[in-house]
CSV table of N, CA and C in Angstrom, one decimal:
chain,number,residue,atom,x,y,z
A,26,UNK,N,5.8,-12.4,16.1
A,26,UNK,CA,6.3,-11.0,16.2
A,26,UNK,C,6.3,-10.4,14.8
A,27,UNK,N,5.9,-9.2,14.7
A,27,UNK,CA,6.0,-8.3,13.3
A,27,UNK,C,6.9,-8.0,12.7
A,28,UNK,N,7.2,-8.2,11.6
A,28,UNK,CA,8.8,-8.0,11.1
A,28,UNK,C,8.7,-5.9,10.9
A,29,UNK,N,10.1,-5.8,10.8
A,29,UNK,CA,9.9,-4.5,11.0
A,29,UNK,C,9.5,-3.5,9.4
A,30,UNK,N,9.8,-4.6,8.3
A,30,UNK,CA,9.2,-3.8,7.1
A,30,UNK,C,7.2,-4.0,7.7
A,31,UNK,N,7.0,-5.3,8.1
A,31,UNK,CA,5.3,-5.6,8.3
A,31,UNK,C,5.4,-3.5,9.0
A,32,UNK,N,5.8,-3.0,10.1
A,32,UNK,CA,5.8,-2.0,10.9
A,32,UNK,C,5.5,-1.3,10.0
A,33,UNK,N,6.4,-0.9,9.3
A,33,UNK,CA,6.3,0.1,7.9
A,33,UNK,C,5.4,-0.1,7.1
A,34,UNK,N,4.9,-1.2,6.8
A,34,UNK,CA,3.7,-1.3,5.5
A,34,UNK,C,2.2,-0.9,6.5
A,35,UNK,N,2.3,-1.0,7.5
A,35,UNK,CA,1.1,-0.6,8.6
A,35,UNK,C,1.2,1.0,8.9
A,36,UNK,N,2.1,1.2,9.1
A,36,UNK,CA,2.6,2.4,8.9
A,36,UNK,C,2.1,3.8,7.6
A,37,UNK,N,2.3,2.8,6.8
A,37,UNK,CA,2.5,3.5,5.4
A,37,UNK,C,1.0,3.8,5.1
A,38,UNK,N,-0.1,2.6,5.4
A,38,UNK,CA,-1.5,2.4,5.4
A,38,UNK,C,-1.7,3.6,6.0
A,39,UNK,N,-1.4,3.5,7.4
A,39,UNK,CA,-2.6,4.8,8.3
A,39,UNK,C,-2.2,5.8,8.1
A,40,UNK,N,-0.6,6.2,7.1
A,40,UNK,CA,-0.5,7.4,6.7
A,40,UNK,C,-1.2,8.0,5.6
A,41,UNK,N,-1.3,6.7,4.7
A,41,UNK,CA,-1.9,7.4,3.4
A,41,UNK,C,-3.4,7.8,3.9
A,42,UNK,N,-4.3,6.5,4.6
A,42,UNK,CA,-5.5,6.4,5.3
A,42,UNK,C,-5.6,8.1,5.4
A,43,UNK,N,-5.1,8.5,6.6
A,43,UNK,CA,-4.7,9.4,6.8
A,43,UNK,C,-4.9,11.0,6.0
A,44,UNK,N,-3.9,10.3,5.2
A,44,UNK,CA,-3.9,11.6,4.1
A,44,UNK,C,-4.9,11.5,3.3
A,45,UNK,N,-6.1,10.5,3.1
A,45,UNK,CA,-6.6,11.0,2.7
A,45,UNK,C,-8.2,11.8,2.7
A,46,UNK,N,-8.3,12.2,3.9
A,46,UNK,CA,-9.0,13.1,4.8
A,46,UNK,C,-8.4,14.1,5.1
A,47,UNK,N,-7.0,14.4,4.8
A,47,UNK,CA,-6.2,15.6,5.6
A,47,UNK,C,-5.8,15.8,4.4
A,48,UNK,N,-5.4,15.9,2.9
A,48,UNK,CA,-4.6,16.0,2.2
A,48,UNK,C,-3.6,17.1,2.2
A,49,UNK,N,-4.0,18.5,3.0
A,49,UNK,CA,-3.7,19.8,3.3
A,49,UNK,C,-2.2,19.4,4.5
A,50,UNK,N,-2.4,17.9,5.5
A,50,UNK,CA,-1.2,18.1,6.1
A,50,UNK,C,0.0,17.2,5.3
A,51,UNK,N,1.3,18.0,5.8
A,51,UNK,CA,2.1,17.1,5.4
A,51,UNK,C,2.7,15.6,5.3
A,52,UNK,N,3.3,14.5,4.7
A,52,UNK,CA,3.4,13.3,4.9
A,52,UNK,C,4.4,13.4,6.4
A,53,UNK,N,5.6,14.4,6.0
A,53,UNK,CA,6.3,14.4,7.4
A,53,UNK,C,6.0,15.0,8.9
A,54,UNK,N,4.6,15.6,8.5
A,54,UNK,CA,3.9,15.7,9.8
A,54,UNK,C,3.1,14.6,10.3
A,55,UNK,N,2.6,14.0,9.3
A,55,UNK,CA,2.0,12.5,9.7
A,55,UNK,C,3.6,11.8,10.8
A,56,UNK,N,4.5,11.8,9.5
A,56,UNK,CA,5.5,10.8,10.5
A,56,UNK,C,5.9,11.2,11.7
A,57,UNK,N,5.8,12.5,11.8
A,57,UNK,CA,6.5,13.1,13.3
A,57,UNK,C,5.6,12.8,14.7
A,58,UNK,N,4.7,12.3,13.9
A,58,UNK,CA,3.5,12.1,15.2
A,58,UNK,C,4.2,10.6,15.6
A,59,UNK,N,4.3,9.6,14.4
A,59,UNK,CA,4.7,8.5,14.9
A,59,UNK,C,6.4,8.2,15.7
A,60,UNK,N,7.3,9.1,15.1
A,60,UNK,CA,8.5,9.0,15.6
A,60,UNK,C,8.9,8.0,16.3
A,61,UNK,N,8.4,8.3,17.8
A,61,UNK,CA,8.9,7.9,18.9
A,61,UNK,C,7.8,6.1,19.2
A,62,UNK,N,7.2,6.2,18.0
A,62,UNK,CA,6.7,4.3,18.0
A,62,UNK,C,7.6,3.4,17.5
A,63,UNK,N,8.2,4.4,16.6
A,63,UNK,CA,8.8,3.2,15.9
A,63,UNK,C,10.3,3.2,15.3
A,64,UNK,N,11.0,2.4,15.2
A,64,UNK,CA,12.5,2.8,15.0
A,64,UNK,C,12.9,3.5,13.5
A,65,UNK,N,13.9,4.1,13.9
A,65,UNK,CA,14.2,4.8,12.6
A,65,UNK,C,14.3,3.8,10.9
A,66,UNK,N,14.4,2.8,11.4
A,66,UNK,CA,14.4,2.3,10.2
A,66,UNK,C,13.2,2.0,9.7
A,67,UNK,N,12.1,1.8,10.3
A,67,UNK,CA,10.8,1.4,10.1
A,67,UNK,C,10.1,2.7,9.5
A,68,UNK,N,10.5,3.8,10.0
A,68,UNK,CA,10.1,5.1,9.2
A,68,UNK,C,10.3,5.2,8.1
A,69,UNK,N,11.7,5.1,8.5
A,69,UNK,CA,12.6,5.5,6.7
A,69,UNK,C,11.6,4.7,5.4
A,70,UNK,N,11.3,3.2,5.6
A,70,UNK,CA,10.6,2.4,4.9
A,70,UNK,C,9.3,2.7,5.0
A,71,UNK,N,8.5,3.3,5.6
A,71,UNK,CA,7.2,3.8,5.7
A,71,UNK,C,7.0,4.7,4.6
A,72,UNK,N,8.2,5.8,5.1
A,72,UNK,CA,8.5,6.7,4.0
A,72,UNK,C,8.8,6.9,2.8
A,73,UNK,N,9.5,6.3,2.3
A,73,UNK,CA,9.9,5.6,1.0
A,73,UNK,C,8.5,4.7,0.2
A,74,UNK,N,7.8,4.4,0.9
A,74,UNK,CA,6.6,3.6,0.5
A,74,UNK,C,5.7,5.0,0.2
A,75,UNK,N,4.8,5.2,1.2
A,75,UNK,CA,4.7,6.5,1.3
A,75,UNK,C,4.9,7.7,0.0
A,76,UNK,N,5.9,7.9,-0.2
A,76,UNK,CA,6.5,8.9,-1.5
A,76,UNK,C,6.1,8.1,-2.5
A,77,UNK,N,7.0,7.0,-2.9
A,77,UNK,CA,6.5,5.4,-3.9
A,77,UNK,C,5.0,5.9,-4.4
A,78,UNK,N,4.5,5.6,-3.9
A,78,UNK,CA,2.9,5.1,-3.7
A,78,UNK,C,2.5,7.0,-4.3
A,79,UNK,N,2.9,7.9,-3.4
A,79,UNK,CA,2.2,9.5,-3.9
A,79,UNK,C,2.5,9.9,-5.7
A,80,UNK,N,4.3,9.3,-6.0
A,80,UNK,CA,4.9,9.7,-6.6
A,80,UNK,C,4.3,9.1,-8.5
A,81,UNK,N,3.7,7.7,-8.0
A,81,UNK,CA,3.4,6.7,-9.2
A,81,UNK,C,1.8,6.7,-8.9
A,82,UNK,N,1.2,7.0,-8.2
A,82,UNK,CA,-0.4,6.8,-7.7
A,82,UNK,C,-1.3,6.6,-9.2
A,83,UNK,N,-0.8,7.5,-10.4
A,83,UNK,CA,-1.6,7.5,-11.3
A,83,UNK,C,-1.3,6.5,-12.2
A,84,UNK,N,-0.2,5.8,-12.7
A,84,UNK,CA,0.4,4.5,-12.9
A,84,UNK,C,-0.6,3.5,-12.5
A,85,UNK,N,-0.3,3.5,-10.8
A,85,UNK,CA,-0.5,2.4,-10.2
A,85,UNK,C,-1.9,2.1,-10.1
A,86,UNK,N,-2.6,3.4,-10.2
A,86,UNK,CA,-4.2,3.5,-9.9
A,86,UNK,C,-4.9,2.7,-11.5
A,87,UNK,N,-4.1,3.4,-12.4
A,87,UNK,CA,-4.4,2.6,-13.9
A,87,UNK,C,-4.5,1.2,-13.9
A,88,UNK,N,-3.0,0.9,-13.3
A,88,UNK,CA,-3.1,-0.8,-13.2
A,88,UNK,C,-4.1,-1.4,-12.4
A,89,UNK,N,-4.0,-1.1,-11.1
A,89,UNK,CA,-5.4,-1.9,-10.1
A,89,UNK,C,-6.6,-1.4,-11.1
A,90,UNK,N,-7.1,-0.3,-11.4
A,90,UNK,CA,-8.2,-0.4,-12.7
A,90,UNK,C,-8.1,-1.3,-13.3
A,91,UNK,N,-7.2,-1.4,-14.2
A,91,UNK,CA,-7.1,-2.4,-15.5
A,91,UNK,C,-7.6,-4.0,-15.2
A,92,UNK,N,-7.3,-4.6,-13.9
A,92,UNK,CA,-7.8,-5.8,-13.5
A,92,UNK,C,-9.0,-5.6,-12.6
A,93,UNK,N,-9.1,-5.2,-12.2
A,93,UNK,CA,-10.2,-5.0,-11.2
A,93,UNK,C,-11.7,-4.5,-11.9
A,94,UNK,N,-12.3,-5.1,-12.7
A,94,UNK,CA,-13.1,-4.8,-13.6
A,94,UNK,C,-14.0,-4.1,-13.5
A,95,UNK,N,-14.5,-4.7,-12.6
A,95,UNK,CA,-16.1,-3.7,-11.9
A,95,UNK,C,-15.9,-3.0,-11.1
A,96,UNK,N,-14.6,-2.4,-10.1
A,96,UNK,CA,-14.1,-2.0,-9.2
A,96,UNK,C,-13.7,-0.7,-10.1
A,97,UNK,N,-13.5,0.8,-9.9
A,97,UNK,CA,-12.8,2.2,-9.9
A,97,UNK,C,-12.5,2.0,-8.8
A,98,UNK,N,-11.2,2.6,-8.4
A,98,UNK,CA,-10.1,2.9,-7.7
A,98,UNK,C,-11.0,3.7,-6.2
A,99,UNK,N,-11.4,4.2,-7.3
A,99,UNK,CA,-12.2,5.7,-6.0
A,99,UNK,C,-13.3,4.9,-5.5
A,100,UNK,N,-13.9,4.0,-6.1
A,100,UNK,CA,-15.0,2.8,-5.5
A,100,UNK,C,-14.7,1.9,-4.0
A,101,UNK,N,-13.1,1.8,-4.3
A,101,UNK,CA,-12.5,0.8,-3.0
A,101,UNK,C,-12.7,1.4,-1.7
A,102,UNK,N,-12.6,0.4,-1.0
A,102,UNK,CA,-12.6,0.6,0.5
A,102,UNK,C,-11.6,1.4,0.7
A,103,UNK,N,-11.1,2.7,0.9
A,103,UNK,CA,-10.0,3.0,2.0
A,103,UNK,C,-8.8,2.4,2.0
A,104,UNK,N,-8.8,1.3,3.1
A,104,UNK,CA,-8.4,0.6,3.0
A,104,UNK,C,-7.5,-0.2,2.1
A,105,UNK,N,-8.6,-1.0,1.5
A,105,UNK,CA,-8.3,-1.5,0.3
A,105,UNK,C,-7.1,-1.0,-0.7
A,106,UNK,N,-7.7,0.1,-1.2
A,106,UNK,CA,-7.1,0.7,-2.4
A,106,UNK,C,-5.7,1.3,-1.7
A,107,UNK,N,-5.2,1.6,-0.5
A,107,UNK,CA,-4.1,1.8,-0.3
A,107,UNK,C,-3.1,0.6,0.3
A,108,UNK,N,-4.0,-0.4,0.4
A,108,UNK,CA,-2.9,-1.5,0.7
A,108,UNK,C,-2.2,-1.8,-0.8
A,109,UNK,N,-3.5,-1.8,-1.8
A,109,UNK,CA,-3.3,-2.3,-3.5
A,109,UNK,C,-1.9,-1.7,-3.5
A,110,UNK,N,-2.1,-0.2,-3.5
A,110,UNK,CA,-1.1,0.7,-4.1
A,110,UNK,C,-0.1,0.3,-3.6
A,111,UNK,N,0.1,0.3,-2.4
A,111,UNK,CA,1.6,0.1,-1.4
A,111,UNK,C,2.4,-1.3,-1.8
A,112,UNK,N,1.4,-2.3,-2.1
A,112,UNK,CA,1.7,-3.4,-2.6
A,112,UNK,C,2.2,-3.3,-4.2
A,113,UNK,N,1.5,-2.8,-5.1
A,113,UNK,CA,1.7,-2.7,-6.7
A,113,UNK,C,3.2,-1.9,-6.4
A,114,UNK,N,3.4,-0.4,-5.4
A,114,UNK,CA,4.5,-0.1,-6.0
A,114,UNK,C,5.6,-0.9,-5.4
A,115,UNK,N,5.7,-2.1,-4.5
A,115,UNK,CA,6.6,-3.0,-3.8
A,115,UNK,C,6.8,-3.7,-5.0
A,116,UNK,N,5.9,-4.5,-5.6
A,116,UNK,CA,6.1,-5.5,-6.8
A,116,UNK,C,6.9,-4.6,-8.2
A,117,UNK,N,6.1,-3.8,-8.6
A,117,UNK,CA,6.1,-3.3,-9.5
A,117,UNK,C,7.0,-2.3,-9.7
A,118,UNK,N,7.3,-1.1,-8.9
A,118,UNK,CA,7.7,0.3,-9.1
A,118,UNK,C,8.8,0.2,-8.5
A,119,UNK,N,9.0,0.0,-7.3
A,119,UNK,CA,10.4,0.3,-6.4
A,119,UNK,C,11.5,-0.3,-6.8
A,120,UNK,N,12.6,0.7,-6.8
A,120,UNK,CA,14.0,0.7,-7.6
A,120,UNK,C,14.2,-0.7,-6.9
A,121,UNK,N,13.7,-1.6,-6.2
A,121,UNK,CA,14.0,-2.7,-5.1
A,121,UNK,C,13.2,-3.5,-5.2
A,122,UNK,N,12.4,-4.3,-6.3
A,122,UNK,CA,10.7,-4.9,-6.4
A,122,UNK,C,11.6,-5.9,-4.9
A,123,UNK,N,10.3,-6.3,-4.7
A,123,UNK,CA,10.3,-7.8,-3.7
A,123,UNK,C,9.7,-8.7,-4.4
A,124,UNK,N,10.3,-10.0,-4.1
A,124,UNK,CA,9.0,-11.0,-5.0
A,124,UNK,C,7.7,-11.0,-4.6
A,125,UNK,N,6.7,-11.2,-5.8
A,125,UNK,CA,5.7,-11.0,-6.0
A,125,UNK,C,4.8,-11.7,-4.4
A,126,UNK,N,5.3,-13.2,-4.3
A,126,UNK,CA,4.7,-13.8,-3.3
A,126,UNK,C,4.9,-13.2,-1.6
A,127,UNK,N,5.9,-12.7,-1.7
A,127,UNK,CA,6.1,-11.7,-0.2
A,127,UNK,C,5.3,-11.2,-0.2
A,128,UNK,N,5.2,-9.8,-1.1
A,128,UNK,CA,4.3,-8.9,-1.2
A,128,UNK,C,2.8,-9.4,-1.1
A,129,UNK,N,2.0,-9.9,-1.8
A,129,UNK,CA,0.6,-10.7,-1.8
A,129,UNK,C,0.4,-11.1,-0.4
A,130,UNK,N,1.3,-11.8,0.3
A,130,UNK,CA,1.1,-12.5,1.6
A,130,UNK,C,1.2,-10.9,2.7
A,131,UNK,N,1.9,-10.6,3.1
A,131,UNK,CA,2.1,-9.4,3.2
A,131,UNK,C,0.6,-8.6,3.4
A,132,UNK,N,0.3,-8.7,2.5
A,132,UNK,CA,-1.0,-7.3,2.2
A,132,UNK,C,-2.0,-8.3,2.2
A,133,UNK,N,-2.1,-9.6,2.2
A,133,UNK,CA,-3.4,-10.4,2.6
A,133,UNK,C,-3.2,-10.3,4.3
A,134,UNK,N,-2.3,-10.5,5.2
A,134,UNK,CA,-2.4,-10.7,6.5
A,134,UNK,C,-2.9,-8.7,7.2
A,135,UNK,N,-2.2,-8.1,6.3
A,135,UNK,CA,-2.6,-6.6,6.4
A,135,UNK,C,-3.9,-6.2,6.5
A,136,UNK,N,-4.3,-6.8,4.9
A,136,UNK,CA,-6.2,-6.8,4.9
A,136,UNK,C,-6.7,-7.1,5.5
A,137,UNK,N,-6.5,-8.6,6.5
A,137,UNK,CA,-7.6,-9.0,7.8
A,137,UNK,C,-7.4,-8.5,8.6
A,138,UNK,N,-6.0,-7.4,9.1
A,138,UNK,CA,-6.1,-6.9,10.4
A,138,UNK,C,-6.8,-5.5,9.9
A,139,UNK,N,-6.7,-5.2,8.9
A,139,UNK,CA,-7.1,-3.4,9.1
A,139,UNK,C,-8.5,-3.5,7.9
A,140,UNK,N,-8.9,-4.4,6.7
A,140,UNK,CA,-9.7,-4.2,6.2
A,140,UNK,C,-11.2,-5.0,6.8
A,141,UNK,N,-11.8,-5.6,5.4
A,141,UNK,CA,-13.8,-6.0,5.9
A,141,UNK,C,-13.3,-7.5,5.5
A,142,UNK,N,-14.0,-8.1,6.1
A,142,UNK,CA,-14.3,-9.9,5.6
A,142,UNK,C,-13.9,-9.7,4.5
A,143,UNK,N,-14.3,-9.4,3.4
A,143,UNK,CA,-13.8,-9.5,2.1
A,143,UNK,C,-12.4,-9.0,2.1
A,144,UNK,N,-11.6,-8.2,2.7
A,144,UNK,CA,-10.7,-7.6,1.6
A,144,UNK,C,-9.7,-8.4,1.2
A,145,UNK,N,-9.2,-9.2,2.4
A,145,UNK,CA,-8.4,-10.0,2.0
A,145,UNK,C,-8.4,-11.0,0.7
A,146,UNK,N,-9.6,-11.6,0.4
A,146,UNK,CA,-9.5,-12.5,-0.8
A,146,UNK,C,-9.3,-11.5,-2.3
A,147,UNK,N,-10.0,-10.0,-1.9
A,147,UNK,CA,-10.6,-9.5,-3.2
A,147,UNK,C,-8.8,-8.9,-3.3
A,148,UNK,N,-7.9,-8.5,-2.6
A,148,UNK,CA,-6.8,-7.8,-2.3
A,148,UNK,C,-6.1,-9.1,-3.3
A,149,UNK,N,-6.2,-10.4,-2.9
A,149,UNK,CA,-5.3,-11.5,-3.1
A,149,UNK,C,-5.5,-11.9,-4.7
A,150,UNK,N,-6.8,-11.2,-4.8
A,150,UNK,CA,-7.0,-11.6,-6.2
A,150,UNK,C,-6.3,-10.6,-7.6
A,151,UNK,N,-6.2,-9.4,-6.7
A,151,UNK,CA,-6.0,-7.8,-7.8
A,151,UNK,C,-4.7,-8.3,-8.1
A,152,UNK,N,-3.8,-8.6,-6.6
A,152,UNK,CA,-2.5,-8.6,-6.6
A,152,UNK,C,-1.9,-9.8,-7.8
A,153,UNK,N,-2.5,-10.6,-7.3
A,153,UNK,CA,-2.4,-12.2,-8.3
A,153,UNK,C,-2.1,-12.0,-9.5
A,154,UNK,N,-2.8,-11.2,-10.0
A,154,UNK,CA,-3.2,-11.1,-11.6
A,154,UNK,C,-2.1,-9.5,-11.6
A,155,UNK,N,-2.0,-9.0,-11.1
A,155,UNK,CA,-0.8,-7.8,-11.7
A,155,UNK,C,0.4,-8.1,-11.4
A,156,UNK,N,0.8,-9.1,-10.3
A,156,UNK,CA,2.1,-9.7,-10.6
A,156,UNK,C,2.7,-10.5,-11.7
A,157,UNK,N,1.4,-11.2,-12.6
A,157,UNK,CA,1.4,-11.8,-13.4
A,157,UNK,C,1.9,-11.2,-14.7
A,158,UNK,N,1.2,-9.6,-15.1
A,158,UNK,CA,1.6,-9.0,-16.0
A,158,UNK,C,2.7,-7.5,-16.0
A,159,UNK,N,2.7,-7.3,-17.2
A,159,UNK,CA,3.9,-6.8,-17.9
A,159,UNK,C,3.4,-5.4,-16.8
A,160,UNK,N,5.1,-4.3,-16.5
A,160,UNK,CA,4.3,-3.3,-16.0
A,160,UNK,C,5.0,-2.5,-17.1
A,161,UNK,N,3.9,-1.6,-17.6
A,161,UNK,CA,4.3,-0.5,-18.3
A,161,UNK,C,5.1,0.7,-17.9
């Protein structure tokens, strides 16, 4: 069974997913569609990720750069690059980090349900190496 933050980090994916084809609609019009899936606490955390991730994006987008060598941000899969983000601001940014190894596990089991054959190792590898280092 899915833990209820897993709800919210899935959540948080097909919103950003989402927004980024719609950027014109709101984030809390995205969530009002989901409401009634999911319990209020799972929102709230969706949400909070969600903002996280809008509020640091240029941060966070530097960092996944910085390691990801041959990879630009705007290069990644979809996918990809919004699990990165959701993940970097869990470790890295949120007044609340999680440890590093939640997070990685987390967004590797994420990657095989929603990304390509690859994402999961290439996801496991960005993550690896920016848990490791300093965040500016």
């Amino acid at each position: 069974m899915k833990s209820e933050r897993r709800h919210s980090r899935e959540l948080a994916l097909q919103i950003l997913f989402q927004s980024e084809f719609a950027p014109q609609i709101s984030i809390n019009t995205f969530l009002a569609i989901y409401d009634n899936n999911f319990t209020v606490d799972t929102i709230k955390y969706a949400e909070s990720l969600i903002k996280g991730v809008n509020e640091n994006k240029v941060r966070i987008d530097e960092k996944i750069s910085s390691v990801s060598r041959n990879w630009k941000v705007e290069r990644m899969a979809i996918v990809d690059r919004n699990i990165l983000r959701i993940s970097v601001f869990e470790i890295k940014v949120s007044p609340e980090p999680i440890a590093a190894k939640i997070i990685i596990n987390e967004a590797v089991e994420i990657a095989k349900a929603y990304g390509t054959s690859e994402s999961a190792s290439f996801i496991n590898g960005i993550l690896d190496q920016i848990s490791r280092e300093e965040w500016q």
